[in-house]
Amino acid sequence: MVLTDELTDFFLETRSYTETICEPLETEDYVVQPIVDVSPPKWHLGHTTWFFEEFILKNHLRGYESYNPNFSYVFNSYYETVGKRVVRADRGNLSRPSVSKVYDYRKYVTQHMETLLREPTSKEVQNLVEIGIHHEKQHQELLLTDIKYILGNNPLLPVYKANYQEHLKERQSQQWLTVPEGIYEIGHASKDFCYDNELGRHKVYLQPFSISNSLVTNLEYCAFIEDGGYKNFKLWHAEGWDWVKEHNIKAPLYWHLIDGEWQHYTLNGLQKINKQTPVTHLSYFEAYAFAQWRNCRLPTEFEWEIGSQYFKWGQRWEWTESAYLPYPNYKKAEGALGEYNGKFMVNQKVLRGSSVATPNKHKRHTYRNFFQPQLRWQYTGLRLAK
Amino acid sequence: MVLTDELTDFFLETRSYTETICEPLETEDYVVQPIVDVSPPKWHLGHTTWFFEEFILKNHLRGYESYNPNFSYVFNSYYETVGKRVVRADRGNLSRPSVSKVYDYRKYVTQHMETLLREPTSKEVQNLVEIGIHHEKQHQELLLTDIKYILGNNPLLPVYKANYQEHLKERQSQQWLTVPEGIYEIGHASKDFCYDNELGRHKVYLQPFSISNSLVTNLEYCAFIEDGGYKNFKLWHAEGWDWVKEHNIKAPLYWHLIDGEWQHYTLNGLQKINKQTPVTHLSYFEAYAFAQWRNCRLPTEFEWEIGSQYFKWGQRWEWTESAYLPYPNYKKAEGALGEYNGKFMVNQKVLRGSSVATPNKHKRHTYRNFFQPQLRWQYTGLRLAK
Amino acid sequence: MVLTDELTDFFLETRSYTETICEPLETEDYVVQPIVDVSPPKWHLGHTTWFFEEFILKNHLRGYESYNPNFSYVFNSYYETVGKRVVRADRGNLSRPSVSKVYDYRKYVTQHMETLLREPTSKEVQNLVEIGIHHEKQHQELLLTDIKYILGNNPLLPVYKANYQEHLKERQSQQWLTVPEGIYEIGHASKDFCYDNELGRHKVYLQPFSISNSLVTNLEYCAFIEDGGYKNFKLWHAEGWDWVKEHNIKAPLYWHLIDGEWQHYTLNGLQKINKQTPVTHLSYFEAYAFAQWRNCRLPTEFEWEIGSQYFKWGQRWEWTESAYLPYPNYKKAEGALGEYNGKFMVNQKVLRGSSVATPNKHKRHTYRNFFQPQLRWQYTGLRLAK
Amino acid sequence: MVLTDELTDFFLETRSYTETICEPLETEDYVVQPIVDVSPPKWHLGHTTWFFEEFILKNHLRGYESYNPNFSYVFNSYYETVGKRVVRADRGNLSRPSVSKVYDYRKYVTQHMETLLREPTSKEVQNLVEIGIHHEKQHQELLLTDIKYILGNNPLLPVYKANYQEHLKERQSQQWLTVPEGIYEIGHASKDFCYDNELGRHKVYLQPFSISNSLVTNLEYCAFIEDGGYKNFKLWHAEGWDWVKEHNIKAPLYWHLIDGEWQHYTLNGLQKINKQTPVTHLSYFEAYAFAQWRNCRLPTEFEWEIGSQYFKWGQRWEWTESAYLPYPNYKKAEGALGEYNGKFMVNQKVLRGSSVATPNKHKRHTYRNFFQPQLRWQYTGLRLAK
């Protein structure tokens, strides 16, 4: 466990970084919710704050008075334990509290948290603070990808920040790494922070497999498009094929065919596709279809976790073939925090790795991210296995 | 036809009043669209401006360059003639152009319009300007009622403006006015401005009828509620009854039952119902059911137009029994302006009168307002006939 | 009022004709409901029977025992007064009662009605019987048009009856009939049977108008299609245009473009379009758009009623411009029968005339039929006015 | 591989048994489709026949002429490779081909199959026949459960067959079986028939676990209901809880609370719940919530496969915690038959075991059944693990 001073610094740095992400925004950008999955930035600012107020200050700071009792109703995400809340699809219908009120609220809660952290604190409180920090980091990533969606679906295609880099490095030459059959250990092992869904370290038996050292590139993905990948039902799941037809999908999210050439919206504005960089903003359905087209498959999350010791990762969230399910001996936390992970363990797929939007100290090779198979607004790509 | 100086004053006063309505707003309030019928205030600001740019400046001011060519896509409402546009339900998903950009756009267009109006202008242009002014006045009313919806559906129930009066006077004592059978003239007659749907003055034969001198009050409407009006299918149209059950309707829009007492959201915030003032925010279905319950009926729009010479009106839009249909010899205007009225003449009901939100010089007893029968966010009430 | 013997004959002949319509069916054809507006034939057989049982036998035949108490639940259409009922969209989900049970039920009720009619009966009962007969006649028409829909949407396009004539005569040469301005009387006048919505004979003032002596033909309608009528938004209501785009409408219902030639499904099977006969299976939206294209309009129901003294009608239900609204002094009947007409008087358009499917003694020039503007499965056509 | 005579017998016996299941039906019962998941019995009769015609007779019987070329359109289920087909939700809208025509079609295809089977046949054809037989067996189970749904949702609640037994034996006393940690082999091993999704026998590492020797009973499930299981969100997945609230779920499918006592529709008609027999007609969501309530969990499909050597099974399909995913080295078949299983491997859960509706020779402990987590119309129950 970190000492309290370190924890306070970690806390303050995290709180501050959330606001740094929002610096380039206009007030209006904080308010809208173009699809149900994308929350307004001011909601993220408020919700991460509410988390500290609701789970820590109200119970552990003597004499604490909440900033505004109605905010619990506005900023609760999905914690049924905590009471009623604004329906998710209505977040973008709320003009109040205003952005400046939300910043006031942040300041108020941050200051009271500092007071709390300067006092001697129990192990329990330290644990809660650490969860709150990681919760906010998780929202930092969503905040950035939600901002991208808000700007990237605006007909004016505004720039978020000039020269923002959405990918790290050019790819190295593609190679297959081979992993032998055998028993492997899966799950979080160290004393560092992790979520409950990574615990229950356990043995799995893996068949021999090969996994690529690098992500699939835009060049490779363009070949899939040109070969009619979006028109060949044999490559798709039945649900995936319905999704392609219903939404008339022809390319990754944010791609525009302009005068016969693929361009895509980036946080720097509209740009030509760089063929050497990893393809991103794919659904699981597209990742699967691409792998089928290459006569390969996606790795399972176990193969990924073992393989990741041997390749570089961190560019993109990578779809795996694994459904999001509890590890053996998985235990939900008590109380409201028990709703953090477990109740989503159906009809979602696991993503492994991290993306350019993932904040520091929030990347680890046991991290289990998860989304519904049709979602594309995260920085999602794929790595082949066979 | 008014002279140009008067027209310029009328134009400037109208442009200015739109902005006056928005003065109490926070920036965030300009952005949201909680239901498809309610447009974001910044959209109204931009759309009324676009109307002048698109239909007048582009065609009649030599050398005019549009402020931003993309704005036509953003601020077109429903003019198919003019080209592609943002889908109506997406207006609240656009954070850009920002509010300050929209005000810049207004200023730019207003200044160019002034330039145009200071030159000698043709009759055609004067007509277009007059339509543009009345179009903006129509949006002034929607702007206010949309603001009410945005604030009144926010869980914080913020005040728009303290002491805003949503009704004019206490009611006088109720009396029945009797109108004899005979031939009457209907439709606009003077040389003043009117919309195309009021033209084609023509004779109608009216049976003898009685019409109330005053609107139904909250007191009377509460009696309807207490007598089980919302639970008695016999009072309702089949479609109305489906609407009541599907949306679990129990009272007019904005009414809240708090500790056994009816309160309602007003632009001054939450208030107790004033029993003596006219009931408002009713759908046509509710107005009809109330009239059935009283063994009366709603007046037709012709009865209303004739009767309105004998009673005071102007408190509330009043639902009539008439469907919105063309008058005999109705002619749509040529070009895009022909889309103003005629294409909505199916499945809507006529409202007559005006409301507290209706701006000056936009009230006349031949005015034909129209909405779908389930809508309630305008200041809509009813007057009985028999 | 007819004497009882005549009434009994009228009753028996009507009951028998309903079954005649069903003679060409396979058992399976009695069961399905391909869209919510189209009821299974066995439901029509049962519902018309239930009407006599529920409104007459239960109250007026001493000692009557209902055939099966559950049938009230199965065969009630929309009478809220009478109690719970199968949701309309579920009628096609019920395999039981079987077709033979429904015929038994018919026989049982018919026999008991005969018993009742052979006794001295009150005026009230005679009135109810007359309504029941006309109710069954109304369903005879729906029965035939529903059968056409069931067979015409089956991929095997089965024949109902060889040589069934869906139109009466070739058209005569088109001429305009002119009717002068003035006061006219509208509504049912004689002592013969009519529905409550035709009563309240009253004066209307009509402007001078012209009305065609003949219906629009397939030839004329093909010209509209070829001229891009379905692609030109200017001809359509806003709601109509949305309907065209959402359902990708390109021709009347039952039309198929086969090898570049229009064919249509008829009760004789698939046939080439006969260019000389009246076009049918149009929605109101299409009828309106066609009239716009011809720089004409649809007649109002009052113009139609007056004009119909001077032209032949009875080929097709004719869309009018009139909304379905109560006549002055309209009074709903007491009790459940009050639900027959009045509660549908919103968002529907009036059709006048009758069709080849309308049974004998169910045609009169004051008859007010009504449907939603998008519906097309009745034999609906149009006549121009100007 | 079975010899051809045996195969012919197996084929004929299977074809005959399908028709035996339908014997108690009225013609009308063959036609309806009350929900999209439930197909009309005549569709099952035709589709299983079409499978033999399309995949075997057309390609392997010299000179074969198809019974009716349109039937491919009508009876294809989901094979995109084979061409266009009736949309699944429209199966219940087709009255034709009639039931007797479908029986003719069956006879025609069965006879031609006999001809083919009496000739010397290749290994490939024998394989296809075997798949066709197992395909028909799979539909035999769906046929029975679909019939139950059709009758059980009819307000008359008709009996399918008196004394039909929906459960096998009373339960034995509940005990926990313990399985030690270690490497186990999973997947089909013998030479007998299996589907492609069972192949790729492979090692898995299992943690130590306990699994119940018996299924959860109605008695236990009633205790869950009485303890407020359907009202306690903590027991449910987020998606499951939404499902409960949206559909107002309060008990398993077919349960009715009558005068305070639970009864359920069975193929013998409405009956009191037998507390000693296994609970059935549960969704995965309900099975999961029940296990949570008991502080247990569902077994994985691997635990089930290993454990099933030690307990009796075959009463009910048992929900497992496993998502339906490909085994390592899973290979889809070539051509249309490759669409049999693989394209459904997303968003479904695995069920293991079999039910009273599962036909002979279609039960094996490696069988992987799969459905969406909200479906309940199969005989689905659960067994606890921990």
PDB file of C-alpha atoms in Angstrom, chain B residues 21-151:
ATOM      1  CA  ILE B  21     -35.457  36.289 -24.831  1.00  0.00           C
ATOM      2  CA  CYS B  22     -32.107  34.491 -24.487  1.00  0.00           C
ATOM      3  CA  GLU B  23     -30.566  36.923 -22.015  1.00  0.00           C
ATOM      4  CA  PRO B  24     -31.327  34.911 -18.873  1.00  0.00           C
ATOM      5  CA  LEU B  25     -29.737  31.730 -20.302  1.00  0.00           C
ATOM      6  CA  GLU B  26     -26.485  30.038 -19.436  1.00  0.00           C
ATOM      7  CA  THR B  27     -24.396  29.004 -22.436  1.00  0.00           C
ATOM      8  CA  GLU B  28     -25.265  25.368 -21.760  1.00  0.00           C
ATOM      9  CA  ASP B  29     -28.994  26.068 -22.050  1.00  0.00           C
ATOM     10  CA  TYR B  30     -28.525  26.994 -25.711  1.00  0.00           C
ATOM     11  CA  VAL B  31     -27.351  23.522 -26.663  1.00  0.00           C
ATOM     12  CA  VAL B  32     -29.723  20.769 -25.540  1.00  0.00           C
ATOM     13  CA  GLN B  33     -32.756  19.162 -27.206  1.00  0.00           C
ATOM     14  CA  PRO B  34     -34.552  16.982 -24.638  1.00  0.00           C
ATOM     15  CA  ILE B  35     -37.255  15.836 -27.085  1.00  0.00           C
ATOM     16  CA  VAL B  36     -37.361  15.971 -30.841  1.00  0.00           C
ATOM     17  CA  ASP B  37     -40.005  18.726 -30.889  1.00  0.00           C
ATOM     18  CA  VAL B  38     -37.887  21.068 -28.768  1.00  0.00           C
ATOM     19  CA  SER B  39     -34.966  22.666 -30.602  1.00  0.00           C
ATOM     20  CA  PRO B  40     -31.843  24.040 -28.918  1.00  0.00           C
ATOM     21  CA  PRO B  41     -32.050  27.854 -28.497  1.00  0.00           C
ATOM     22  CA  LYS B  42     -28.874  28.318 -30.514  1.00  0.00           C
ATOM     23  CA  TRP B  43     -30.516  26.478 -33.359  1.00  0.00           C
ATOM     24  CA  HIS B  44     -33.412  28.971 -33.312  1.00  0.00           C
ATOM     25  CA  LEU B  45     -30.902  31.842 -33.290  1.00  0.00           C
ATOM     26  CA  GLY B  46     -29.097  30.385 -36.272  1.00  0.00           C
ATOM     27  CA  HIS B  47     -32.112  29.172 -38.219  1.00  0.00           C
ATOM     28  CA  THR B  48     -33.939  32.537 -38.188  1.00  0.00           C
ATOM     29  CA  THR B  49     -30.700  34.101 -39.405  1.00  0.00           C
ATOM     30  CA  TRP B  50     -30.182  31.493 -42.099  1.00  0.00           C
ATOM     31  CA  PHE B  51     -33.680  32.259 -43.383  1.00  0.00           C
ATOM     32  CA  PHE B  52     -32.644  35.839 -44.207  1.00  0.00           C
ATOM     33  CA  GLU B  53     -29.336  34.729 -45.646  1.00  0.00           C
ATOM     34  CA  GLU B  54     -30.712  31.925 -47.760  1.00  0.00           C
ATOM     35  CA  PHE B  55     -33.872  33.501 -49.137  1.00  0.00           C
ATOM     36  CA  ILE B  56     -32.824  37.171 -49.327  1.00  0.00           C
ATOM     37  CA  LEU B  57     -29.119  37.995 -49.075  1.00  0.00           C
ATOM     38  CA  LYS B  58     -27.844  35.246 -51.356  1.00  0.00           C
ATOM     39  CA  ASN B  59     -30.252  36.261 -54.099  1.00  0.00           C
ATOM     40  CA  HIS B  60     -30.680  39.982 -53.630  1.00  0.00           C
ATOM     41  CA  LEU B  61     -27.566  41.561 -52.119  1.00  0.00           C
ATOM     42  CA  ARG B  62     -24.973  41.989 -54.789  1.00  0.00           C
ATOM     43  CA  GLY B  63     -21.635  40.427 -53.908  1.00  0.00           C
ATOM     44  CA  TYR B  64     -22.860  38.851 -50.710  1.00  0.00           C
ATOM     45  CA  GLU B  65     -20.617  36.095 -49.386  1.00  0.00           C
ATOM     46  CA  SER B  66     -22.158  33.672 -46.975  1.00  0.00           C
ATOM     47  CA  TYR B  67     -20.801  33.696 -43.446  1.00  0.00           C
ATOM     48  CA  ASN B  68     -19.976  29.999 -43.517  1.00  0.00           C
ATOM     49  CA  PRO B  69     -21.185  27.679 -46.279  1.00  0.00           C
ATOM     50  CA  ASN B  70     -21.616  24.781 -43.812  1.00  0.00           C
ATOM     51  CA  PHE B  71     -24.219  26.704 -41.861  1.00  0.00           C
ATOM     52  CA  SER B  72     -26.843  26.028 -44.489  1.00  0.00           C
ATOM     53  CA  TYR B  73     -26.494  22.342 -43.658  1.00  0.00           C
ATOM     54  CA  VAL B  74     -26.699  23.025 -39.925  1.00  0.00           C
ATOM     55  CA  PHE B  75     -29.554  25.554 -39.836  1.00  0.00           C
ATOM     56  CA  ASN B  76     -31.982  24.458 -42.552  1.00  0.00           C
ATOM     57  CA  SER B  77     -35.124  23.180 -40.843  1.00  0.00           C
ATOM     58  CA  TYR B  78     -37.221  21.330 -43.370  1.00  0.00           C
ATOM     59  CA  TYR B  79     -36.759  22.974 -46.762  1.00  0.00           C
ATOM     60  CA  GLU B  80     -36.111  20.052 -49.103  1.00  0.00           C
ATOM     61  CA  THR B  81     -35.740  22.540 -51.940  1.00  0.00           C
ATOM     62  CA  VAL B  82     -32.632  24.043 -50.331  1.00  0.00           C
ATOM     63  CA  GLY B  83     -30.735  20.800 -49.958  1.00  0.00           C
ATOM     64  CA  LYS B  84     -29.404  18.435 -47.316  1.00  0.00           C
ATOM     65  CA  ARG B  85     -29.721  19.260 -43.643  1.00  0.00           C
ATOM     66  CA  VAL B  86     -29.014  17.937 -40.161  1.00  0.00           C
ATOM     67  CA  VAL B  87     -31.693  15.450 -39.174  1.00  0.00           C
ATOM     68  CA  ARG B  88     -34.070  17.190 -36.773  1.00  0.00           C
ATOM     69  CA  ALA B  89     -33.427  14.771 -33.913  1.00  0.00           C
ATOM     70  CA  ASP B  90     -29.692  15.544 -34.132  1.00  0.00           C
ATOM     71  CA  ARG B  91     -29.891  19.265 -33.466  1.00  0.00           C
ATOM     72  CA  GLY B  92     -29.079  18.728 -29.806  1.00  0.00           C
ATOM     73  CA  ASN B  93     -26.018  16.644 -30.679  1.00  0.00           C
ATOM     74  CA  LEU B  94     -24.115  19.573 -32.163  1.00  0.00           C
ATOM     75  CA  SER B  95     -21.865  21.507 -29.823  1.00  0.00           C
ATOM     76  CA  ARG B  96     -20.523  23.576 -32.738  1.00  0.00           C
ATOM     77  CA  PRO B  97     -20.965  26.197 -34.028  1.00  0.00           C
ATOM     78  CA  SER B  98     -20.605  27.635 -30.534  1.00  0.00           C
ATOM     79  CA  VAL B  99     -23.064  30.134 -29.105  1.00  0.00           C
ATOM     80  CA  SER B 100     -20.671  33.024 -29.625  1.00  0.00           C
ATOM     81  CA  LYS B 101     -20.156  31.992 -33.259  1.00  0.00           C
ATOM     82  CA  VAL B 102     -23.911  31.952 -33.725  1.00  0.00           C
ATOM     83  CA  TYR B 103     -24.172  35.462 -32.308  1.00  0.00           C
ATOM     84  CA  ASP B 104     -21.415  36.539 -34.720  1.00  0.00           C
ATOM     85  CA  TYR B 105     -23.403  35.004 -37.520  1.00  0.00           C
ATOM     86  CA  ARG B 106     -26.511  36.915 -36.432  1.00  0.00           C
ATOM     87  CA  LYS B 107     -24.575  40.185 -36.346  1.00  0.00           C
ATOM     88  CA  TYR B 108     -23.071  39.563 -39.777  1.00  0.00           C
ATOM     89  CA  VAL B 109     -26.418  38.818 -41.379  1.00  0.00           C
ATOM     90  CA  THR B 110     -28.240  41.629 -39.582  1.00  0.00           C
ATOM     91  CA  GLN B 111     -25.634  44.128 -40.810  1.00  0.00           C
ATOM     92  CA  HIS B 112     -25.884  42.921 -44.377  1.00  0.00           C
ATOM     93  CA  MET B 113     -29.648  43.063 -44.194  1.00  0.00           C
ATOM     94  CA  GLU B 114     -29.399  46.656 -43.014  1.00  0.00           C
ATOM     95  CA  THR B 115     -27.219  47.418 -46.012  1.00  0.00           C
ATOM     96  CA  LEU B 116     -29.792  45.851 -48.275  1.00  0.00           C
ATOM     97  CA  LEU B 117     -32.693  47.671 -46.649  1.00  0.00           C
ATOM     98  CA  ARG B 118     -30.999  51.050 -46.938  1.00  0.00           C
ATOM     99  CA  GLU B 119     -30.827  50.639 -50.701  1.00  0.00           C
ATOM    100  CA  PRO B 120     -33.971  50.972 -52.798  1.00  0.00           C
ATOM    101  CA  THR B 121     -35.648  47.569 -52.614  1.00  0.00           C
ATOM    102  CA  SER B 122     -38.205  45.904 -54.811  1.00  0.00           C
ATOM    103  CA  LYS B 123     -41.650  44.903 -53.653  1.00  0.00           C
ATOM    104  CA  GLU B 124     -40.566  41.278 -53.869  1.00  0.00           C
ATOM    105  CA  VAL B 125     -37.704  41.815 -51.461  1.00  0.00           C
ATOM    106  CA  GLN B 126     -39.927  43.765 -49.090  1.00  0.00           C
ATOM    107  CA  ASN B 127     -42.356  40.860 -49.078  1.00  0.00           C
ATOM    108  CA  LEU B 128     -39.589  38.409 -48.357  1.00  0.00           C
ATOM    109  CA  VAL B 129     -38.286  40.559 -45.526  1.00  0.00           C
ATOM    110  CA  GLU B 130     -41.721  40.731 -44.027  1.00  0.00           C
ATOM    111  CA  ILE B 131     -42.061  36.959 -44.195  1.00  0.00           C
ATOM    112  CA  GLY B 132     -38.617  36.616 -42.622  1.00  0.00           C
ATOM    113  CA  ILE B 133     -39.618  38.902 -39.770  1.00  0.00           C
ATOM    114  CA  HIS B 134     -42.815  36.995 -39.089  1.00  0.00           C
ATOM    115  CA  HIS B 135     -40.919  33.755 -39.378  1.00  0.00           C
ATOM    116  CA  GLU B 136     -38.554  34.990 -36.678  1.00  0.00           C
ATOM    117  CA  LYS B 137     -41.491  36.061 -34.515  1.00  0.00           C
ATOM    118  CA  GLN B 138     -42.963  32.593 -34.845  1.00  0.00           C
ATOM    119  CA  HIS B 139     -39.627  31.204 -33.648  1.00  0.00           C
ATOM    120  CA  GLN B 140     -39.573  33.674 -30.742  1.00  0.00           C
ATOM    121  CA  GLU B 141     -42.570  31.898 -29.327  1.00  0.00           C
ATOM    122  CA  LEU B 142     -41.049  28.468 -29.902  1.00  0.00           C
ATOM    123  CA  LEU B 143     -37.802  29.711 -28.392  1.00  0.00           C
ATOM    124  CA  LEU B 144     -39.525  30.612 -25.151  1.00  0.00           C
ATOM    125  CA  THR B 145     -41.582  27.439 -24.935  1.00  0.00           C
ATOM    126  CA  ASP B 146     -38.521  25.349 -25.799  1.00  0.00           C
ATOM    127  CA  ILE B 147     -36.565  27.100 -23.047  1.00  0.00           C
ATOM    128  CA  LYS B 148     -39.378  26.302 -20.645  1.00  0.00           C
ATOM    129  CA  TYR B 149     -39.196  22.651 -21.651  1.00  0.00           C
ATOM    130  CA  ILE B 150     -35.405  22.536 -21.288  1.00  0.00           C
ATOM    131  CA  LEU B 151     -35.478  24.068 -17.801  1.00  0.00           C
TER     132      LEU B 151
END
